[in-house]
mmCIF file of C-alpha atoms in Angstrom:
data_model
loop_
_atom_site.group_PDB
_atom_site.id
_atom_site.type_symbol
_atom_site.label_atom_id
_atom_site.label_comp_id
_atom_site.label_asym_id
_atom_site.label_seq_id
_atom_site.Cartn_x
_atom_site.Cartn_y
_atom_site.Cartn_z
ATOM 1 C CA LEU A 52 -0.168 0.028 -0.007
ATOM 2 C CA SER A 53 2.768 2.365 0.676
ATOM 3 C CA LEU A 54 4.440 1.661 -2.598
ATOM 4 C CA LEU A 55 0.979 1.993 -4.330
ATOM 5 C CA GLY A 56 0.732 5.359 -2.812
ATOM 6 C CA GLU A 57 3.867 6.752 -4.407
ATOM 7 C CA HIS A 58 2.194 6.333 -7.701
ATOM 8 C CA GLN A 59 0.222 8.904 -9.357
ATOM 9 C CA VAL A 60 -3.456 8.058 -8.840
ATOM 10 C CA PRO A 61 -6.696 10.058 -8.690
ATOM 11 C CA GLU A 62 -7.339 11.748 -5.592
ATOM 12 C CA PRO A 63 -10.366 9.781 -4.658
ATOM 13 C CA ALA A 64 -8.265 6.445 -5.064
ATOM 14 C CA ARG A 65 -5.336 8.126 -2.890
ATOM 15 C CA GLN A 66 -7.660 8.596 -0.152
ATOM 16 C CA LEU A 67 -9.017 5.154 -0.182
ATOM 17 C CA ILE A 68 -5.082 3.945 -0.432
ATOM 18 C CA GLN A 69 -4.459 5.936 2.702
ATOM 19 C CA LEU A 70 -7.382 4.690 4.474
ATOM 20 C CA ALA A 71 -6.470 1.028 3.875
ATOM 21 C CA LYS A 72 -2.940 1.499 5.009
ATOM 22 C CA LEU A 73 -4.480 3.184 8.140
ATOM 23 C CA SER A 74 -6.356 0.168 8.639
ATOM 24 C CA SER A 75 -3.754 -2.252 8.110
ATOM 25 C CA ASP A 76 -1.812 -0.545 10.705
ATOM 26 C CA ASN A 77 -4.446 -0.272 13.073
ATOM 27 C CA LEU A 78 -4.970 -4.007 12.356
ATOM 28 C CA MET A 79 -1.428 -4.825 13.254
ATOM 29 C CA GLN A 80 -2.006 -2.897 16.341
ATOM 30 C CA VAL A 81 -4.857 -5.028 17.263
ATOM 31 C CA VAL A 82 -2.973 -8.219 16.720
ATOM 32 C CA ASN A 83 -0.217 -6.927 19.101
ATOM 33 C CA TYR A 84 -2.792 -5.935 21.633
ATOM 34 C CA VAL A 85 -4.198 -9.448 21.572
ATOM 35 C CA LEU A 86 -0.865 -10.987 22.115
ATOM 36 C CA ASP A 87 -0.519 -8.426 24.982
ATOM 37 C CA VAL A 88 -3.609 -9.551 26.798
ATOM 38 C CA ALA A 89 -1.479 -12.225 28.790
ATOM 39 C CA LYS A 90 0.734 -9.447 29.952
ATOM 40 C CA ILE A 91 -2.066 -7.365 31.103
ATOM 41 C CA GLU A 92 -3.597 -10.476 32.752
ATOM 42 C CA SER A 93 -0.482 -10.907 34.989
ATOM 43 C CA ALA A 94 0.060 -7.073 35.188
ATOM 44 C CA GLU A 95 3.466 -7.362 33.496
ATOM 45 C CA GLY A 96 2.498 -4.388 31.326
ATOM 46 C CA ARG A 97 3.529 -0.998 32.135
ATOM 47 C CA PRO A 98 1.633 2.071 30.753
ATOM 48 C CA GLU A 99 3.901 4.202 28.722
ATOM 49 C CA ARG A 100 4.115 7.997 29.430
ATOM 50 C CA ILE A 101 4.425 10.196 26.321
ATOM 51 C CA ALA A 102 2.801 13.187 25.077
ATOM 52 C CA PHE A 103 -0.006 13.230 22.426
ATOM 53 C CA ASP A 104 -2.572 15.365 21.032
ATOM 54 C CA MET A 105 -6.080 14.540 22.008
ATOM 55 C CA PRO A 106 -7.934 15.781 18.992
ATOM 56 C CA GLU A 107 -5.597 13.822 16.495
ATOM 57 C CA LEU A 108 -6.094 10.744 18.712
ATOM 58 C CA ILE A 109 -10.103 11.292 18.419
ATOM 59 C CA ALA A 110 -9.764 12.001 14.811
ATOM 60 C CA SER A 111 -7.671 8.914 14.193
ATOM 61 C CA VAL A 112 -10.171 6.786 15.850
ATOM 62 C CA ILE A 113 -13.394 8.098 13.914
ATOM 63 C CA ASP A 114 -11.192 7.726 10.558
ATOM 64 C CA THR A 115 -10.565 4.117 11.453
ATOM 65 C CA VAL A 116 -14.344 3.220 11.922
ATOM 66 C CA ARG A 117 -15.943 5.857 9.519
ATOM 67 C CA ALA A 118 -16.137 3.141 6.874
ATOM 68 C CA ARG A 119 -18.232 0.640 9.040
ATOM 69 C CA ALA A 120 -20.537 3.615 10.420
ATOM 70 C CA MET A 121 -21.023 4.732 6.702
ATOM 71 C CA GLU A 122 -22.100 1.067 6.037
ATOM 72 C CA LYS A 123 -24.894 1.309 8.308
ATOM 73 C CA ASP A 124 -25.719 5.034 7.353
ATOM 74 C CA LEU A 125 -24.732 6.004 11.028
ATOM 75 C CA ALA A 126 -23.688 9.623 11.944
ATOM 76 C CA LEU A 127 -20.115 9.986 13.913
ATOM 77 C CA GLU A 128 -19.525 12.966 15.910
ATOM 78 C CA SER A 129 -17.071 14.165 18.261
ATOM 79 C CA ARG A 130 -16.972 17.287 20.958
ATOM 80 C CA ILE A 131 -13.964 18.181 22.954
ATOM 81 C CA ASP A 132 -14.772 20.610 25.879
ATOM 82 C CA GLY A 133 -13.026 23.842 25.228
ATOM 83 C CA ARG A 134 -11.625 24.225 28.787
ATOM 84 C CA LEU A 135 -9.635 21.249 28.092
ATOM 85 C CA SER A 136 -5.763 21.109 26.913
ATOM 86 C CA SER A 137 -5.228 19.722 23.696
ATOM 87 C CA ARG A 138 -2.280 17.791 24.726
ATOM 88 C CA TYR A 139 -1.695 15.105 27.426
ATOM 89 C CA LEU A 140 1.279 12.905 28.809
ATOM 90 C CA GLY A 141 0.029 9.348 29.062
ATOM 91 C CA ASP A 142 -0.341 6.003 27.134
ATOM 92 C CA ALA A 143 -1.850 6.933 23.671
ATOM 93 C CA ALA A 144 -1.558 3.519 22.194
ATOM 94 C CA ARG A 145 -3.706 2.017 24.986
ATOM 95 C CA LEU A 146 -6.037 4.838 25.030
ATOM 96 C CA ARG A 147 -6.572 4.479 21.203
ATOM 97 C CA GLN A 148 -7.292 0.873 21.842
ATOM 98 C CA ALA A 149 -9.857 1.191 24.291
ATOM 99 C CA LEU A 150 -11.509 3.820 22.498
ATOM 100 C CA LEU A 151 -11.395 1.797 19.113
ATOM 101 C CA ASN A 152 -13.088 -0.877 21.115
ATOM 102 C CA LEU A 153 -15.812 0.969 22.525
ATOM 103 C CA VAL A 154 -16.624 3.059 19.202
ATOM 104 C CA GLY A 155 -16.472 -0.081 17.377
ATOM 105 C CA ASN A 156 -18.903 -1.985 19.854
ATOM 106 C CA ALA A 157 -21.317 0.980 19.704
ATOM 107 C CA ILE A 158 -21.439 0.931 15.779
ATOM 108 C CA ASN A 159 -22.069 -2.777 15.960
ATOM 109 C CA PHE A 160 -24.953 -2.549 18.073
ATOM 110 C CA THR A 161 -26.628 0.662 16.608
ATOM 111 C CA ASP A 162 -28.728 0.232 13.457
ATOM 112 C CA ALA A 163 -29.918 3.754 13.218
ATOM 113 C CA GLY A 164 -29.009 7.197 14.467
ATOM 114 C CA LEU A 165 -25.484 8.096 15.579
ATOM 115 C CA VAL A 166 -22.144 7.439 17.732
ATOM 116 C CA ALA A 167 -20.802 10.169 19.504
ATOM 117 C CA ILE A 168 -17.457 10.741 21.329
ATOM 118 C CA ALA A 169 -17.380 13.473 24.146
ATOM 119 C CA VAL A 170 -14.249 14.513 25.987
ATOM 120 C CA LYS A 171 -14.855 16.361 28.900
ATOM 121 C CA PRO A 172 -13.615 17.174 32.680
ATOM 122 C CA ALA A 173 -13.740 14.150 34.970
ATOM 123 C CA LEU A 174 -16.486 13.655 37.512
ATOM 124 C CA SER A 175 -14.712 11.467 39.948
ATOM 125 C CA GLU A 176 -12.104 12.585 42.591
ATOM 126 C CA GLY A 177 -8.549 11.759 41.500
ATOM 127 C CA GLN A 178 -9.372 11.400 37.787
ATOM 128 C CA SER A 179 -8.828 14.418 35.400
ATOM 129 C CA LEU A 180 -10.251 13.591 32.162
ATOM 130 C CA ARG A 181 -13.685 11.905 31.166
ATOM 131 C CA ILE A 182 -14.392 10.346 27.477
ATOM 132 C CA GLU A 183 -17.669 9.212 26.928
ATOM 133 C CA VAL A 184 -18.724 6.789 23.759
ATOM 134 C CA SER A 185 -22.689 7.373 23.532
ATOM 135 C CA ASP A 186 -24.918 5.567 20.830
ATOM 136 C CA THR A 187 -28.615 5.360 20.013
ATOM 137 C CA GLY A 188 -28.908 1.745 20.128
ATOM 138 C CA PRO A 189 -31.158 -0.757 22.058
ATOM 139 C CA GLY A 190 -29.247 -0.219 25.261
ATOM 140 C CA VAL A 191 -27.809 -2.623 28.044
ATOM 141 C CA GLU A 192 -30.290 -4.399 30.404
ATOM 142 C CA VAL A 193 -29.308 -3.323 34.127
ATOM 143 C CA GLY A 194 -28.266 -6.675 35.220
ATOM 144 C CA ASP A 195 -26.001 -7.102 32.583
ATOM 145 C CA GLN A 196 -24.116 -3.625 32.948
ATOM 146 C CA GLN A 197 -21.241 -4.808 35.562
ATOM 147 C CA ARG A 198 -21.431 -8.349 33.952
ATOM 148 C CA ILE A 199 -20.341 -6.809 30.424
ATOM 149 C CA PHE A 200 -16.823 -5.861 31.391
ATOM 150 C CA GLU A 201 -15.862 -9.489 32.300
ATOM 151 C CA PRO A 202 -13.831 -11.607 30.130
ATOM 152 C CA PHE A 203 -15.537 -13.889 27.313
ATOM 153 C CA VAL A 204 -18.963 -12.322 27.966
ATOM 154 C CA SER A 205 -20.671 -11.714 24.772
ATOM 155 C CA MET A 206 -24.465 -10.956 24.797
ATOM 156 C CA ASP A 207 -27.192 -9.489 22.658
ATOM 157 C CA ARG A 208 -28.903 -6.172 23.304
ATOM 158 C CA PRO A 209 -32.569 -6.079 24.090
ATOM 159 C CA GLY A 210 -34.845 -6.003 20.993
ATOM 160 C CA ARG A 211 -32.378 -6.752 18.712
ATOM 161 C CA PRO A 212 -31.838 -9.809 16.083
ATOM 162 C CA ARG A 213 -28.987 -11.922 17.357
ATOM 163 C CA HIS A 214 -25.784 -10.852 15.616
ATOM 164 C CA GLN A 215 -22.596 -12.788 14.699
ATOM 165 C CA PRO A 216 -20.790 -13.247 18.180
ATOM 166 C CA GLY A 217 -17.561 -11.855 18.866
ATOM 167 C CA THR A 218 -15.039 -13.190 21.451
ATOM 168 C CA GLY A 219 -16.167 -11.328 24.139
ATOM 169 C CA LEU A 220 -12.857 -9.972 25.050
ATOM 170 C CA GLY A 221 -13.465 -6.249 23.695
ATOM 171 C CA LEU A 222 -14.857 -4.629 26.768
ATOM 172 C CA SER A 223 -12.526 -6.784 29.119
ATOM 173 C CA ILE A 224 -9.514 -5.483 27.127
ATOM 174 C CA VAL A 225 -10.873 -1.683 27.568
ATOM 175 C CA ARG A 226 -11.211 -2.216 31.328
ATOM 176 C CA ARG A 227 -7.793 -3.940 31.526
ATOM 177 C CA ASN A 228 -6.010 -1.046 29.619
ATOM 178 C CA VAL A 229 -7.828 1.540 31.598
ATOM 179 C CA GLU A 230 -7.139 0.373 34.900
ATOM 180 C CA LEU A 231 -3.606 -0.282 33.926
ATOM 181 C CA MET A 232 -3.559 3.513 33.141
ATOM 182 C CA GLY A 233 -5.101 4.264 36.895
ATOM 183 C CA GLY A 234 -8.245 5.084 35.517
ATOM 184 C CA GLN A 235 -11.843 3.242 35.645
ATOM 185 C CA VAL A 236 -14.566 2.551 33.158
ATOM 186 C CA GLY A 237 -18.548 2.109 33.155
ATOM 187 C CA VAL A 238 -21.674 2.407 31.654
ATOM 188 C CA GLN A 239 -25.017 4.152 31.749
ATOM 189 C CA SER A 240 -27.732 2.751 29.863
ATOM 190 C CA THR A 241 -31.521 2.373 29.713
ATOM 191 C CA PRO A 242 -32.859 -0.485 27.689
ATOM 192 C CA GLY A 243 -34.335 1.054 24.430
ATOM 193 C CA ALA A 244 -32.666 4.593 25.142
ATOM 194 C CA GLY A 245 -29.040 3.836 24.055
ATOM 195 C CA SER A 246 -25.882 3.494 25.981
ATOM 196 C CA THR A 247 -23.034 5.752 27.179
ATOM 197 C CA PHE A 248 -19.574 3.969 27.793
ATOM 198 C CA TRP A 249 -17.535 6.307 30.104
ATOM 199 C CA VAL A 250 -13.590 6.259 30.791
ATOM 200 C CA GLU A 251 -12.155 8.487 33.431
ATOM 201 C CA LEU A 252 -8.363 8.542 33.466
ATOM 202 C CA PRO A 253 -5.630 10.624 35.643
ATOM 203 C CA ILE A 254 -3.639 11.697 32.674
ATOM 204 C CA GLU A 255 -1.756 14.869 33.000
ATOM 205 C CA ALA A 256 -2.293 17.910 30.489
ATOM 206 C CA VAL A 257 0.570 19.382 28.834
#
């Protein structure tokens, strides 16, 4: 894909090539994270502490899942609170992977409407940043809202035909990555009225 991108091609084709290359890079990152699950399990992994740009990170997440959202005719939105810094010190790779899992999960379970990412100040003491991923899907039953973050738990949402099952590791990996960074994760949902998965982190603004 990199070699193909060096040739003279029409602009629409160039954009598709760039998207394909980005998706390939992200797929390799996903494979690497699957291999790292064992390290996360035994607490051998250590979070990085590097400077990164939050708007760029959110934009890269949206670009990666945009094609899937377009296939389902879903709107993708993002909003960053203007009071926040744009740069932070933290583990950008783990945060991006967590957000990719949350946004991808929201798209999978949402058949109409939108999926939105919001970055805002944290609500919990000891945390600095809160990121919410909201959808207009069928929601999560109250009894499943804690169990859904356990490993190998894969369930259908209410009022929705059974979909192709996944590994049941997506939300578990989100929780492990977030907790490894010193944060916390949760969900607020009303069956039939959508869901909001949230992450709060103690990352330092630059």
